[in-house]
Amino acid sequence: MRISTRGEYGVRAMFDLAVHYGQGPIALKVIAERQAISEHYLEQLMGNLRKAGLVSSVRGAQGGYQLASAPEKIPVGDIIRTLEGPIAPMDCVEEDASAGCRQFERCATRVLWERLRDSMEQVLDTTTLETLIEEGMRLRAKDDSFMYHI
Amino acid sequence: MRISTRGEYGVRAMFDLAVHYGQGPIALKVIAERQAISEHYLEQLMGNLRKAGLVSSVRGAQGGYQLASAPEKIPVGDIIRTLEGPIAPMDCVEEDASAGCRQFERCATRVLWERLRDSMEQVLDTTTLETLIEEGMRLRAKDDSFMYHI
DNA sequence: CCAATCCCGAGTAAGTTGCTAGGAATTAAT
DNA sequence: ATTAATTCCTAGCAACTTACTCGGGATTGG
């Protein structure tokens, strides 16, 4: 039941872009350094996020990445779905649901996995990048050594 | 963010034992057949569940496994923790928390993972095997072809 | 032009998953 | 006492996933 580094790094990188939202494109190299993530690896993740329409990129010198929309418009769930696949503890309760389980509506444990999925989605879809920034500020207020990276 | 077959099979097997609670030990072979799970593989899972004190076993002919306590005393969370490890979307928010993240209290995204963990635990710890049986009965009422296995 | 930067596909070592194989120990039934 | 049924234990393994690295091509500001 772990999120892999794809989701973790993705959220961290997007949070970084959110903190610097409106300041023009930010080079991959900068994000990777600030967040202590392998540059080449992050590149792949950013490629996926771009294809999913969550970030836009500017090529060439002085280029980089920026959020495709404002931080309050980007739920963490969108990032996770892009990099980790559907949010579901089990294949049989994916949203499109087509996959597999022949017992379908009649399975007793299925109800459990549906509830688990719903509670996970509730958290991830109601938390936006803006939410994370606000909460980061609150942490910062309590502790001045607060850091945005890691 | 998937639960592996360990957790899935474990819950199914425990549900099976719950349905037959109070009827004496049930042979692994029977559970495995009813739930369509590889016998040898399930054996390993049952070994873990026994060591964790969730089931008791009777060796020798006519032996088998039974729940160590009543279905309403066994939350699904206990089964999952035994077979899948701590319920936490990220290492840094495991309950004992010792592991790793040096930024600890100051990390903005950490709050997110904590909330996700809490919502997952809430579902898994408030759902017991008895809950699953009750919900199974409700499904059965609607659809007479309801099956306990799978 | 050229340096910075994004874009893309291939390769890969280490770890995880979902089993299988084989046999030792225990016990009820005969 | 023997046998058959059953749990217990360890080892092995093929396929898959993860978390990268490598090498180069395409694009663009200065």
Coordinates of C-alpha atoms (C1' of nucleotides) in Angstrom, one line a residue:
Chain A
M1 CA 0.0 0.0 0.0
R2 CA 2.8 2.4 -0.8
I3 CA 2.9 5.2 -3.2
S4 CA 6.1 4.8 -5.3
T5 CA 8.7 7.5 -5.8
R6 CA 6.9 8.5 -9.0
G7 CA 4.0 9.8 -7.1
E8 CA 6.2 11.2 -4.3
Y9 CA 8.6 13.0 -6.6
G10 CA 5.7 14.1 -8.8
V11 CA 3.9 15.8 -5.9
R12 CA 7.1 17.4 -4.7
A13 CA 8.0 18.7 -8.1
M14 CA 4.5 20.1 -8.6
F15 CA 4.6 21.6 -5.2
D16 CA 7.8 23.3 -6.1
L17 CA 6.3 24.7 -9.3
A18 CA 3.3 25.9 -7.3
V19 CA 5.4 27.8 -4.9
H20 CA 7.0 29.5 -7.8
Y21 CA 3.8 29.9 -9.8
G22 CA 3.7 32.9 -12.1
Q23 CA 7.5 33.4 -12.3
G24 CA 7.9 31.9 -15.7
P25 CA 9.2 28.5 -16.7
I26 CA 11.6 26.8 -14.3
A27 CA 14.3 24.5 -15.6
L28 CA 14.2 20.8 -14.7
K29 CA 17.7 21.1 -13.4
V30 CA 16.6 23.6 -10.8
I31 CA 13.6 21.6 -9.6
A32 CA 15.7 18.4 -9.5
E33 CA 18.4 20.1 -7.4
R34 CA 16.0 21.8 -5.1
Q35 CA 14.1 18.6 -4.5
A36 CA 17.1 16.3 -4.5
I37 CA 15.7 14.1 -7.3
S38 CA 17.6 12.5 -10.1
E39 CA 17.3 14.8 -13.1
H40 CA 16.9 12.2 -15.8
Y41 CA 14.3 10.4 -13.7
L42 CA 12.3 13.5 -13.0
E43 CA 12.4 14.3 -16.7
Q44 CA 10.4 11.2 -17.4
L45 CA 7.8 12.2 -14.8
M46 CA 7.5 15.7 -16.1
G47 CA 7.0 14.3 -19.6
N48 CA 4.0 12.3 -18.3
L49 CA 2.6 15.4 -16.4
R50 CA 2.9 17.4 -19.5
K51 CA 1.1 14.8 -21.7
A52 CA -1.6 14.8 -19.0
G53 CA -1.9 18.6 -19.3
L54 CA -0.9 19.4 -15.7
V55 CA 2.2 21.3 -16.7
S56 CA 3.3 23.2 -19.8
S57 CA 6.9 23.3 -21.1
V58 CA 9.0 25.8 -22.9
R59 CA 11.8 24.4 -24.9
G60 CA 15.3 25.8 -25.6
A61 CA 17.5 28.0 -23.6
Q62 CA 15.8 29.7 -20.7
G63 CA 13.0 27.2 -21.0
G64 CA 11.5 25.0 -18.4
Y65 CA 8.2 23.9 -16.8
Q66 CA 5.3 25.7 -15.3
L67 CA 1.9 24.7 -13.9
A68 CA -0.7 24.6 -16.6
S69 CA -3.2 26.1 -14.2
A70 CA -3.3 27.8 -10.9
P71 CA -2.3 25.8 -7.8
E72 CA -5.9 25.8 -6.4
K73 CA -7.1 24.2 -9.6
I74 CA -4.7 21.2 -9.3
P75 CA -5.8 18.4 -6.9
V76 CA -3.1 16.1 -5.8
G77 CA -5.3 13.2 -7.0
D78 CA -4.7 14.3 -10.6
I79 CA -0.9 14.1 -10.1
I80 CA -1.1 10.7 -8.5
R81 CA -3.5 9.3 -11.2
T82 CA -1.1 10.5 -13.9
L83 CA 2.0 8.9 -12.4
E84 CA 0.7 5.9 -10.4
G85 CA -2.4 5.0 -12.4
P86 CA -6.0 4.8 -11.1
I87 CA -6.5 5.3 -7.4
A88 CA -7.8 2.0 -6.3
P89 CA -6.6 -0.6 -3.7
M90 CA -7.6 -3.4 -6.1
D91 CA -8.1 -3.8 -9.8
C92 CA -11.7 -4.8 -9.4
V93 CA -12.7 -1.4 -8.0
E94 CA -11.1 0.9 -10.6
E95 CA -13.4 3.7 -11.7
D96 CA -14.0 2.2 -15.2
A97 CA -14.5 -1.1 -13.4
S98 CA -14.5 -3.2 -16.6
A99 CA -11.5 -5.2 -15.4
G100 CA -11.9 -8.7 -14.4
C101 CA -14.0 -9.8 -11.3
R102 CA -16.7 -12.0 -12.6
Q103 CA -18.6 -11.9 -9.3
F104 CA -18.9 -8.2 -9.7
E105 CA -21.8 -6.9 -7.7
R106 CA -22.1 -9.9 -5.5
C107 CA -18.8 -9.9 -3.8
A108 CA -18.7 -9.2 -0.1
T109 CA -15.2 -8.0 0.2
R110 CA -15.6 -5.7 -2.8
V111 CA -17.7 -3.3 -0.7
L112 CA -14.7 -2.9 1.5
W113 CA -12.3 -2.1 -1.3
E114 CA -14.8 0.4 -2.7
R115 CA -15.0 2.2 0.6
L116 CA -11.3 2.2 0.9
R117 CA -11.0 3.6 -2.6
D118 CA -13.5 6.3 -1.9
S119 CA -11.8 7.5 1.3
M120 CA -8.5 7.7 -0.5
E121 CA -10.0 9.6 -3.4
Q122 CA -11.7 12.0 -1.0
V123 CA -8.4 13.0 0.5
L124 CA -6.5 13.2 -2.7
D125 CA -9.1 15.1 -4.7
T126 CA -9.9 17.7 -2.0
T127 CA -6.3 18.5 -1.4
T128 CA -4.8 20.9 -4.0
L129 CA -1.4 22.3 -4.5
E130 CA -2.7 25.5 -2.9
T131 CA -3.8 23.5 0.2
L132 CA -0.2 22.2 0.5
I133 CA 1.2 25.7 0.3
E134 CA -1.2 27.0 2.9
E135 CA -0.3 24.2 5.2
G136 CA 3.3 24.7 4.5
M137 CA 3.0 28.3 5.6
R138 CA 1.4 27.2 8.9
L139 CA 4.3 24.9 9.5
R140 CA 6.7 27.6 8.6
A141 CA 5.1 30.0 11.2
K142 CA 5.7 27.4 13.9
D143 CA 9.2 26.6 12.9
D144 CA 11.4 29.1 11.0
S145 CA 13.7 26.4 9.7
F146 CA 10.8 25.1 7.5
M147 CA 12.0 24.1 4.1
Y148 CA 10.0 23.8 0.9
H149 CA 12.2 21.1 -0.5
I150 CA 12.0 17.5 0.7
Chain B
M1 CA -1.4 2.1 -4.6
R2 CA -2.6 -1.5 -4.9
I3 CA -3.0 -4.1 -2.2
S4 CA -1.2 -7.3 -3.3
T5 CA -2.7 -10.7 -3.5
R6 CA -1.4 -11.3 0.0
G7 CA -3.8 -8.9 1.5
E8 CA -6.6 -9.8 -0.9
Y9 CA -6.3 -13.6 -0.3
G10 CA -5.8 -13.0 3.4
V11 CA -9.0 -11.1 3.7
R12 CA -10.9 -13.6 1.6
A13 CA -9.6 -16.6 3.6
M14 CA -10.4 -14.8 6.9
F15 CA -13.8 -14.0 5.7
D16 CA -14.3 -17.6 4.8
L17 CA -13.3 -18.6 8.3
A18 CA -15.6 -16.0 9.7
V19 CA -18.6 -17.4 7.8
H20 CA -17.8 -20.8 9.3
Y21 CA -16.9 -19.5 12.7
G22 CA -17.6 -21.9 15.6
Q23 CA -17.7 -25.0 13.3
G24 CA -14.3 -26.3 14.4
P25 CA -11.0 -26.2 12.4
I26 CA -11.2 -25.9 8.6
A27 CA -8.6 -27.5 6.5
L28 CA -6.4 -25.2 4.3
K29 CA -7.3 -27.3 1.3
V30 CA -11.0 -26.5 1.8
I31 CA -10.4 -22.8 2.1
A32 CA -8.1 -22.8 -0.8
E33 CA -10.6 -24.6 -3.0
R34 CA -13.6 -22.5 -1.9
Q35 CA -11.6 -19.3 -2.5
A36 CA -9.8 -20.5 -5.6
I37 CA -6.3 -19.7 -4.2
S38 CA -3.1 -21.7 -4.6
E39 CA -2.9 -24.0 -1.6
H40 CA 0.8 -23.7 -1.0
Y41 CA 0.7 -19.9 -1.3
L42 CA -2.2 -19.6 1.1
E43 CA -0.3 -21.8 3.5
Q44 CA 2.3 -19.2 3.8
L45 CA -0.2 -16.5 4.4
M46 CA -2.0 -18.6 7.1
G47 CA 1.4 -19.1 8.8
N48 CA 1.8 -15.4 9.1
L49 CA -1.8 -14.9 10.4
R50 CA -1.1 -17.6 13.0
K51 CA 2.1 -16.0 14.2
A52 CA 0.2 -12.7 14.4
G53 CA -2.4 -14.4 16.6
L54 CA -5.3 -13.9 14.3
V55 CA -6.0 -17.6 13.7
S56 CA -5.2 -20.7 15.6
S57 CA -4.3 -24.0 14.0
V58 CA -4.9 -27.7 14.8
R59 CA -2.3 -30.0 13.4
G60 CA -2.8 -33.6 12.1
A61 CA -5.7 -35.3 10.5
Q62 CA -9.0 -33.5 10.9
G63 CA -7.0 -30.4 11.7
G64 CA -7.2 -27.0 10.1
Y65 CA -7.5 -23.3 10.9
Q66 CA -10.0 -21.2 12.8
L67 CA -10.4 -17.6 13.9
A68 CA -8.6 -16.9 17.1
S69 CA -11.4 -14.6 18.1
A70 CA -14.9 -13.7 17.1
P71 CA -15.5 -12.0 13.7
E72 CA -16.6 -8.8 15.3
K73 CA -13.2 -8.6 17.2
I74 CA -11.1 -8.8 14.0
P75 CA -10.7 -5.6 12.0
V76 CA -9.6 -6.0 8.4
G77 CA -6.8 -3.6 9.3
D78 CA -5.2 -6.3 11.4
I79 CA -5.2 -8.7 8.5
I80 CA -3.7 -6.1 6.1
R81 CA -1.0 -5.0 8.6
T82 CA 0.0 -8.6 9.1
L83 CA 0.3 -9.5 5.4
E84 CA 1.2 -6.2 3.8
G85 CA 3.1 -4.3 6.5
P86 CA 2.2 -1.0 8.1
I87 CA -0.8 0.9 6.6
A88 CA 1.0 4.0 5.2
P89 CA 1.2 5.5 1.7
M90 CA 4.8 6.4 2.4
D91 CA 7.6 5.2 4.6
C92 CA 7.9 8.5 6.4
V93 CA 4.4 8.3 7.8
E94 CA 4.5 4.9 9.3
E95 CA 3.1 4.7 12.9
D96 CA 6.4 4.2 14.6
A97 CA 7.7 7.0 12.3
S98 CA 11.4 6.4 13.1
A99 CA 12.2 5.7 9.5
G100 CA 14.1 8.2 7.5
C101 CA 12.8 11.6 6.7
R102 CA 15.2 14.2 8.2
Q103 CA 12.8 17.1 7.5
F104 CA 10.3 15.3 9.7
E105 CA 7.9 17.9 11.2
R106 CA 8.7 20.5 8.7
C107 CA 7.7 18.9 5.5
A108 CA 4.7 20.3 3.6
T109 CA 3.7 17.2 1.7
R110 CA 4.0 15.1 4.8
V111 CA 0.8 16.5 6.1
L112 CA -0.9 15.1 3.0
W113 CA 0.4 11.6 3.4
E114 CA -0.6 11.6 7.1
R115 CA -4.1 12.5 6.2
L116 CA -4.2 9.8 3.5
R117 CA -2.9 7.3 6.0
D118 CA -5.4 8.3 8.6
S119 CA -8.3 7.9 6.2
M120 CA -7.1 4.5 5.1
E121 CA -6.7 3.4 8.7
Q122 CA -10.1 4.7 9.6
V123 CA -11.8 2.5 7.0
L124 CA -9.7 -0.6 7.6
D125 CA -9.9 -0.5 11.4
T126 CA -13.6 0.2 11.7
T127 CA -14.5 -2.7 9.2
T128 CA -14.5 -6.1 10.9
L129 CA -15.1 -9.5 9.5
E130 CA -18.5 -9.3 11.1
T131 CA -19.2 -6.1 9.1
L132 CA -18.3 -8.0 5.9
I133 CA -20.6 -10.8 6.8
E134 CA -23.5 -8.4 7.4
E135 CA -22.9 -6.6 4.2
G136 CA -22.6 -9.9 2.4
M137 CA -26.1 -10.9 3.7
R138 CA -27.5 -7.6 2.4
L139 CA -26.1 -8.3 -1.0
R140 CA -27.4 -11.8 -0.8
A141 CA -30.9 -10.5 -0.1
K142 CA -30.8 -8.5 -3.3
D143 CA -29.4 -11.2 -5.4
D144 CA -29.9 -14.8 -4.6
S145 CA -26.9 -16.0 -6.6
F146 CA -24.6 -14.2 -4.2
M147 CA -21.5 -16.3 -3.4
Y148 CA -19.2 -16.2 -0.4
H149 CA -16.2 -17.2 -2.4
I150 CA -14.3 -14.8 -4.6
Chain C
dC1 C1' 26.7 29.6 -34.0
dC2 C1' 26.3 27.6 -29.4
dA3 C1' 25.0 26.7 -25.0
dA4 C1' 21.0 25.6 -22.5
dT5 C1' 17.2 23.2 -22.3
dC6 C1' 13.4 20.0 -23.4
dC7 C1' 12.3 15.4 -25.7
dC8 C1' 12.6 10.5 -26.4
dG9 C1' 13.7 5.6 -26.3
dA10 C1' 16.6 1.9 -24.7
dG11 C1' 18.9 -0.5 -21.2
dT12 C1' 19.6 -2.4 -16.5
dA13 C1' 20.5 -3.8 -11.6
dA14 C1' 18.0 -4.6 -7.6
dG15 C1' 13.9 -5.7 -5.4
dT16 C1' 9.0 -7.6 -5.2
dT17 C1' 5.4 -10.7 -6.3
dG18 C1' 3.2 -14.9 -6.7
dC19 C1' 3.9 -18.7 -6.9
dT20 C1' 6.1 -24.1 -6.9
dA21 C1' 8.8 -28.1 -4.7
dG22 C1' 9.8 -31.1 -1.4
dG23 C1' 9.8 -32.9 2.8
dA24 C1' 9.5 -33.0 8.2
dA25 C1' 6.3 -33.2 12.2
dT26 C1' 1.9 -34.1 14.1
dT27 C1' -2.4 -36.4 14.9
dA28 C1' -7.2 -38.9 14.2
dA29 C1' -8.9 -43.0 12.5
dT30 C1' -8.4 -47.8 11.6
Chain D
dA1 C1' 1.0 -49.6 14.8
dT2 C1' 0.1 -48.1 10.5
dT3 C1' -1.8 -45.0 7.5
dA4 C1' -3.7 -41.0 5.7
dA5 C1' -4.6 -36.3 6.5
dT6 C1' -3.0 -32.3 7.7
dT7 C1' 0.0 -28.4 9.4
dC8 C1' 4.8 -26.5 9.4
dC9 C1' 9.1 -25.0 7.3
dT10 C1' 12.7 -23.7 4.0
dA11 C1' 14.3 -23.0 -0.5
dG12 C1' 14.0 -21.7 -5.2
dC13 C1' 12.4 -19.2 -9.2
dA14 C1' 10.3 -16.8 -13.3
dA15 C1' 8.0 -12.7 -14.3
dC16 C1' 7.3 -8.1 -13.3
dT17 C1' 8.2 -3.5 -11.3
dT18 C1' 11.0 0.1 -9.7
dA19 C1' 14.2 3.6 -9.9
dC20 C1' 17.1 4.7 -12.1
dT21 C1' 21.2 5.6 -16.1
dC22 C1' 22.8 6.5 -20.9
dG23 C1' 23.0 8.6 -25.2
dG24 C1' 21.5 11.3 -28.3
dG25 C1' 18.0 14.4 -31.1
dA26 C1' 15.2 18.8 -31.4
dT27 C1' 14.4 23.6 -30.1
dT28 C1' 15.5 28.2 -29.0
dG29 C1' 17.5 32.7 -26.5
dG30 C1' 21.6 35.3 -26.7

